Tab-separated table of C-alpha atoms in Angstrom:
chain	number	residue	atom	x	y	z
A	10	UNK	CA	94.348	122.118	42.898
A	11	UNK	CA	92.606	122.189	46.372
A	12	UNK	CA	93.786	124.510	48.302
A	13	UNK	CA	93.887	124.089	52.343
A	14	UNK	CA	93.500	126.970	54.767
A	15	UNK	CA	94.880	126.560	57.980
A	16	UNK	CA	94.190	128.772	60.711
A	17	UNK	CA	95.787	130.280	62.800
A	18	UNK	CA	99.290	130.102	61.817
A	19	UNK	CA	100.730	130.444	64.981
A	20	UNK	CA	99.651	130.013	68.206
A	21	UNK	CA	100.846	129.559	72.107
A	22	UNK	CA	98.696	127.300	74.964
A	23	UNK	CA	99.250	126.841	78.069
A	24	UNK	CA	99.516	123.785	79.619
A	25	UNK	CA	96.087	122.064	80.437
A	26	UNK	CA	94.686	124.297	77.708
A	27	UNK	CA	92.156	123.418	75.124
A	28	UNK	CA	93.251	123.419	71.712
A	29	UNK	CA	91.862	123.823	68.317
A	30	UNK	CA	93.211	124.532	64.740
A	31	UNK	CA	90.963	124.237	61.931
A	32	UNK	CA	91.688	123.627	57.998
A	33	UNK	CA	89.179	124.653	55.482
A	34	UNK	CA	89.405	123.023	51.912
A	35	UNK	CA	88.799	125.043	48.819
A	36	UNK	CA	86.566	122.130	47.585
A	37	UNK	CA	84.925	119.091	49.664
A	38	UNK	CA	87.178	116.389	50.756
A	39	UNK	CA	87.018	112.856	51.107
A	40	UNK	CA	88.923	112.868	54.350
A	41	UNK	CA	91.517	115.240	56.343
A	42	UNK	CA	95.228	114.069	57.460
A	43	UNK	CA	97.126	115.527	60.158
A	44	UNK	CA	100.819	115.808	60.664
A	45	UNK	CA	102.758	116.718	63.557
A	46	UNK	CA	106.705	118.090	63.039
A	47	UNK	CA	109.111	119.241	64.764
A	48	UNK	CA	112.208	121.466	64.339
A	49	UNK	CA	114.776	119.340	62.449
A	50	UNK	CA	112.482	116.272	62.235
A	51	UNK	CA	110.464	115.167	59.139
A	52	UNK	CA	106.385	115.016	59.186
A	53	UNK	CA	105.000	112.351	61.527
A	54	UNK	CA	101.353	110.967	60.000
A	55	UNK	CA	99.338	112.208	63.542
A	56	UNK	CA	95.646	111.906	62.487
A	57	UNK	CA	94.331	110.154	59.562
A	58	UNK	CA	90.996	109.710	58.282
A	59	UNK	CA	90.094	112.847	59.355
A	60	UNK	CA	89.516	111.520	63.099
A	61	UNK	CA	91.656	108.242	63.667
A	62	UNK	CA	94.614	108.501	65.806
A	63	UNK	CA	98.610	107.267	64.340
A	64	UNK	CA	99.866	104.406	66.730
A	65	UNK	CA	100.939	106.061	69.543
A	66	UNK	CA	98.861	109.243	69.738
A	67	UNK	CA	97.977	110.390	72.432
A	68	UNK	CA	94.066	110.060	73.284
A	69	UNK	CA	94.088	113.800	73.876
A	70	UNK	CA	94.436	114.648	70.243
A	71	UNK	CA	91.000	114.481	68.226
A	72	UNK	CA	89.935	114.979	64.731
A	73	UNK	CA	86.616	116.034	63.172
A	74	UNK	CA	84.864	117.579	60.422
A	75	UNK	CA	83.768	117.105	56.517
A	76	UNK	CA	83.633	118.428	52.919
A	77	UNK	CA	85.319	121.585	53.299
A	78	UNK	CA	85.779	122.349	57.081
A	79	UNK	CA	88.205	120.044	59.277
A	80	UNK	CA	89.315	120.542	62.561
A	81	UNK	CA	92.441	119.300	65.251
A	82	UNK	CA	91.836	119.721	69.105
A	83	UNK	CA	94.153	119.049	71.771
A	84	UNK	CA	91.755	118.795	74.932
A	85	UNK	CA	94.696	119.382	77.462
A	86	UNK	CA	98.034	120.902	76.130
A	87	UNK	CA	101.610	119.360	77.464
A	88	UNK	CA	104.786	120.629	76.736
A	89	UNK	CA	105.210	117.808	74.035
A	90	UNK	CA	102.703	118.916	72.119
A	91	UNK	CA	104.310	122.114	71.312
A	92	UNK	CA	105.315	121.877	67.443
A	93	UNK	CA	103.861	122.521	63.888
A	94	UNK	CA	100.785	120.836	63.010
A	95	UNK	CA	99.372	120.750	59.128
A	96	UNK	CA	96.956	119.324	57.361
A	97	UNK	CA	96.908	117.383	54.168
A	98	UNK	CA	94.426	115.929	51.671
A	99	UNK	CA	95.009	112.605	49.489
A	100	UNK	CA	91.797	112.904	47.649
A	101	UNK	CA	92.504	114.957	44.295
A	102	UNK	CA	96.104	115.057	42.606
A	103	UNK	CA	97.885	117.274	43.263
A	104	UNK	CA	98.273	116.139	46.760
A	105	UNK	CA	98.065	119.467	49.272
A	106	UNK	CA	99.280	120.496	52.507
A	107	UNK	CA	98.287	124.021	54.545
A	108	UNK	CA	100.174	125.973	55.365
A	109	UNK	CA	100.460	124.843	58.949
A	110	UNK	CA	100.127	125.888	62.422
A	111	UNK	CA	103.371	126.697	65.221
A	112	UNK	CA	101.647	125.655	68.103
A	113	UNK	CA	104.132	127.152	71.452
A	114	UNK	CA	103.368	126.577	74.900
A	115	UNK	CA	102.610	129.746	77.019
B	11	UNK	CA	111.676	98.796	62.977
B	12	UNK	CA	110.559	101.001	59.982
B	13	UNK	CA	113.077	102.976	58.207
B	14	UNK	CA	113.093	104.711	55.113
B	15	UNK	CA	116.617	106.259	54.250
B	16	UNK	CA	117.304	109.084	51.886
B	17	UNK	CA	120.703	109.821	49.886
B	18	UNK	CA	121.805	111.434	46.742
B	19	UNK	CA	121.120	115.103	48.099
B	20	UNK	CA	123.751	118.029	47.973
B	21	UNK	CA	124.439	120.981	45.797
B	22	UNK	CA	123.992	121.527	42.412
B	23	UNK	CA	124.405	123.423	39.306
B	24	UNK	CA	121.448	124.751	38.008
B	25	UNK	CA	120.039	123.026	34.833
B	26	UNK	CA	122.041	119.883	35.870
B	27	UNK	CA	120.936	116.630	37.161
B	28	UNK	CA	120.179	114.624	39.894
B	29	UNK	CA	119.580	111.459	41.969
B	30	UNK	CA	118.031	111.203	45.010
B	31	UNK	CA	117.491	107.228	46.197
B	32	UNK	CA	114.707	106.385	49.028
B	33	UNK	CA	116.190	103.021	50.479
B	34	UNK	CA	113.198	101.823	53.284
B	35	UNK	CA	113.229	98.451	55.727
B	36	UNK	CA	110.664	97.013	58.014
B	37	UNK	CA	107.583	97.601	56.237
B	38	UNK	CA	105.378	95.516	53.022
B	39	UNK	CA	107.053	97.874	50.286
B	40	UNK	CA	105.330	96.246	47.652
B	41	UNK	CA	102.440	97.353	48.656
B	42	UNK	CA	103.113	100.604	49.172
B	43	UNK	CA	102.008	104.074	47.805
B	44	UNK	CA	105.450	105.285	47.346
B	45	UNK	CA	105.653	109.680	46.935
B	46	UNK	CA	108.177	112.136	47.247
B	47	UNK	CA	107.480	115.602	49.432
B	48	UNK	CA	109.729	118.348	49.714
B	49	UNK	CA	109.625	121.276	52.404
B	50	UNK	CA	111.050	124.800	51.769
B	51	UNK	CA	110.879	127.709	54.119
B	52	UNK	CA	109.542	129.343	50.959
B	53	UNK	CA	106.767	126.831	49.994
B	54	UNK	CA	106.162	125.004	52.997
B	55	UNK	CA	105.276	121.197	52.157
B	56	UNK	CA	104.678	119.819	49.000
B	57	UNK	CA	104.256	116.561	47.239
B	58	UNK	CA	105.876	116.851	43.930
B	59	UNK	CA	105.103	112.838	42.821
B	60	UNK	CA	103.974	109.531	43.869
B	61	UNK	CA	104.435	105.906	42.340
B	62	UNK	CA	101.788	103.707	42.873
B	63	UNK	CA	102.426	99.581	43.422
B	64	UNK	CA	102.723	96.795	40.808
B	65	UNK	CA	99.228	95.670	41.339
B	66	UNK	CA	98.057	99.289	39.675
B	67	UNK	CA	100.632	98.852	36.968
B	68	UNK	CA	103.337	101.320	39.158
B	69	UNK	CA	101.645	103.979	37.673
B	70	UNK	CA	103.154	107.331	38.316
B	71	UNK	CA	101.609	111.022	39.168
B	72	UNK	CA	103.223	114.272	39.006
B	73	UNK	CA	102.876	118.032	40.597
B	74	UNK	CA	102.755	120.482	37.370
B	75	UNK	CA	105.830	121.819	39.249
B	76	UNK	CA	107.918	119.242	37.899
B	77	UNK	CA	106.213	117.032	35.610
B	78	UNK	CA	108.418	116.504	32.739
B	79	UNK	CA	111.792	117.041	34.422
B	80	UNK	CA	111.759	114.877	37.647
B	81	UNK	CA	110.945	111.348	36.891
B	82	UNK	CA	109.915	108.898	39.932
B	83	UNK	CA	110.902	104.833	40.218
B	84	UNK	CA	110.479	101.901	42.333
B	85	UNK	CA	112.958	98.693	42.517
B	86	UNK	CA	110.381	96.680	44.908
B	87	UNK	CA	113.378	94.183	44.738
B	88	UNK	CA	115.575	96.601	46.477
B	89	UNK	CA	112.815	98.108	48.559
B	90	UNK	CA	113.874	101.259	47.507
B	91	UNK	CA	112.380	104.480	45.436
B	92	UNK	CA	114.326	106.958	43.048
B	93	UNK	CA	113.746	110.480	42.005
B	94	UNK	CA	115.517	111.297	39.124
B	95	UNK	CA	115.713	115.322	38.981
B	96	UNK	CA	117.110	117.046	35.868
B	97	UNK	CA	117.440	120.791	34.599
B	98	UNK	CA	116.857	121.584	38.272
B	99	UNK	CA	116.072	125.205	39.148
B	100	UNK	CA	116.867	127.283	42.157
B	101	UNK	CA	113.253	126.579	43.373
B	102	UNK	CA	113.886	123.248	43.622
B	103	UNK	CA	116.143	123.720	46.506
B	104	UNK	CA	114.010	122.366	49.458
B	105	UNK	CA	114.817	118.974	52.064
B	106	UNK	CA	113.565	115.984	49.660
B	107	UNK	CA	111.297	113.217	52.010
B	108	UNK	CA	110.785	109.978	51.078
B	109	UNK	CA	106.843	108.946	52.293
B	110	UNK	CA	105.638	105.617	52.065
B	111	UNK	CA	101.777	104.967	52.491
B	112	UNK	CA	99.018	102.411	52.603
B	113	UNK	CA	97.606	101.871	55.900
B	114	UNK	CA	100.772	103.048	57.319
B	115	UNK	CA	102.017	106.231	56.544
B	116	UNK	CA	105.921	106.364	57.134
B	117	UNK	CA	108.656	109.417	56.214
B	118	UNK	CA	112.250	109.485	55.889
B	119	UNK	CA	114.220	111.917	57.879
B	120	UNK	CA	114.927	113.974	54.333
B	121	UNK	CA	118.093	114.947	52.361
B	122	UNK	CA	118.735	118.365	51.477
B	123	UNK	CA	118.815	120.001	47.552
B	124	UNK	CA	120.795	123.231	46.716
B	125	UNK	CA	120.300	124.351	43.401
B	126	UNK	CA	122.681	127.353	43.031
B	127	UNK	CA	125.483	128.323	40.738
């Protein structure tokens, strides 16, 4: 089973801040998903691919990395963007998700 | 407008059965990778099994979690999914989602499972 690391698991920006959560595999990755929830609400798909925005994303939201070591960046935090983030890979069964990241706004 | 609508959930005994039914609108079902994910405080997400479309035979993959007592299903007729659960345990109690993916990747809003006596 691949494992994902997420890190950190909680965190609070303020608004305009830069933001960055990373999610290291325990082995190398085709790609790295990203999914945005918030409280009450399922999983929205957010990133996919590892760096392609969901319709309706936001251009502030980015996604990079490869084989083991994947990262999410907000360039400029709004109040909307406050929720939990995770990360997910679809390229071994069992599928995975980290553990995610409570993202607050300061 | 894309919606994917699950029922069944509620409480149950444990070592009973049951049905949990992913009824979905406004997207190519057949084509769809068709899973089921729950989320518990305890566990956090995870996929527990996934039904693939006819053109790769429907075939079906399971999380070692529940392989053997949960059972997944498609009706692409009825656009709809089904997650048969039986001799549930109390760690089964999580909100069930319904996720349907190909190059879309749409959720239900989730029904809730209580396994308790």
């Amino acid at each position: 089973e691949i494992v994902l690391t997420q890190s950190p698991t909680t965190m609070a920006a303020s608004p305009g801040e830069k933001v960055t959560i990373t999610c290291r595999a325990s082995t190398s990755v085709s790609h790295m998903y990203w999914y945005q929830q918030k409280s009450g609400a399922s999983p929205k798909a957010w990133i996919y691919e590892t760096s392609k925005l969901a319709s309706g994303v936001p251009d502030r939201f980015s996604g990079s990395g490869s084989g083991t070591s994947y990262s999410f960046t907000i360039s400029s935090m709004e109040t909307e963007d406050a929720a939990t983030y995770y990360c997910h890979q679809w390229s071994s069964i069992p599928l995975t998700f980290g553990s995610g990241t409570k993202l607050e706004i300061k | 407008e894309v919606q994917l609508m699950e029922t069944g959930g509620g409480l149950v005994q444990p070592g009973k059965s049951l049905k949990l039914t992913c009824a979905t609108s406004g997207f190519t079902f057949s084509i769809a990778w068709m899973s089921w994910v729950r989320q518990s405080p305890e566990k956090g997400l995870e996929w527990i099994a996934r039904i693939k479309p006819k053109s790769i035979n429907y075939a079906t993959e399971y999380a070692e979690s529940v392989k053997g007592r949960f059972t997944i299903s498609r009706d692409d007729s009825k656009s709809s999914i089904y997650l048969q659960m039986n001799s549930v345990k109390e760690e089964d109690t999580a909100t069930y989602y319904c996720r349907g993916a190909y190059d879309f990747d749409y959720w239900g809003q989730g029904v809730m499972v209580t396994v308790s006596s």
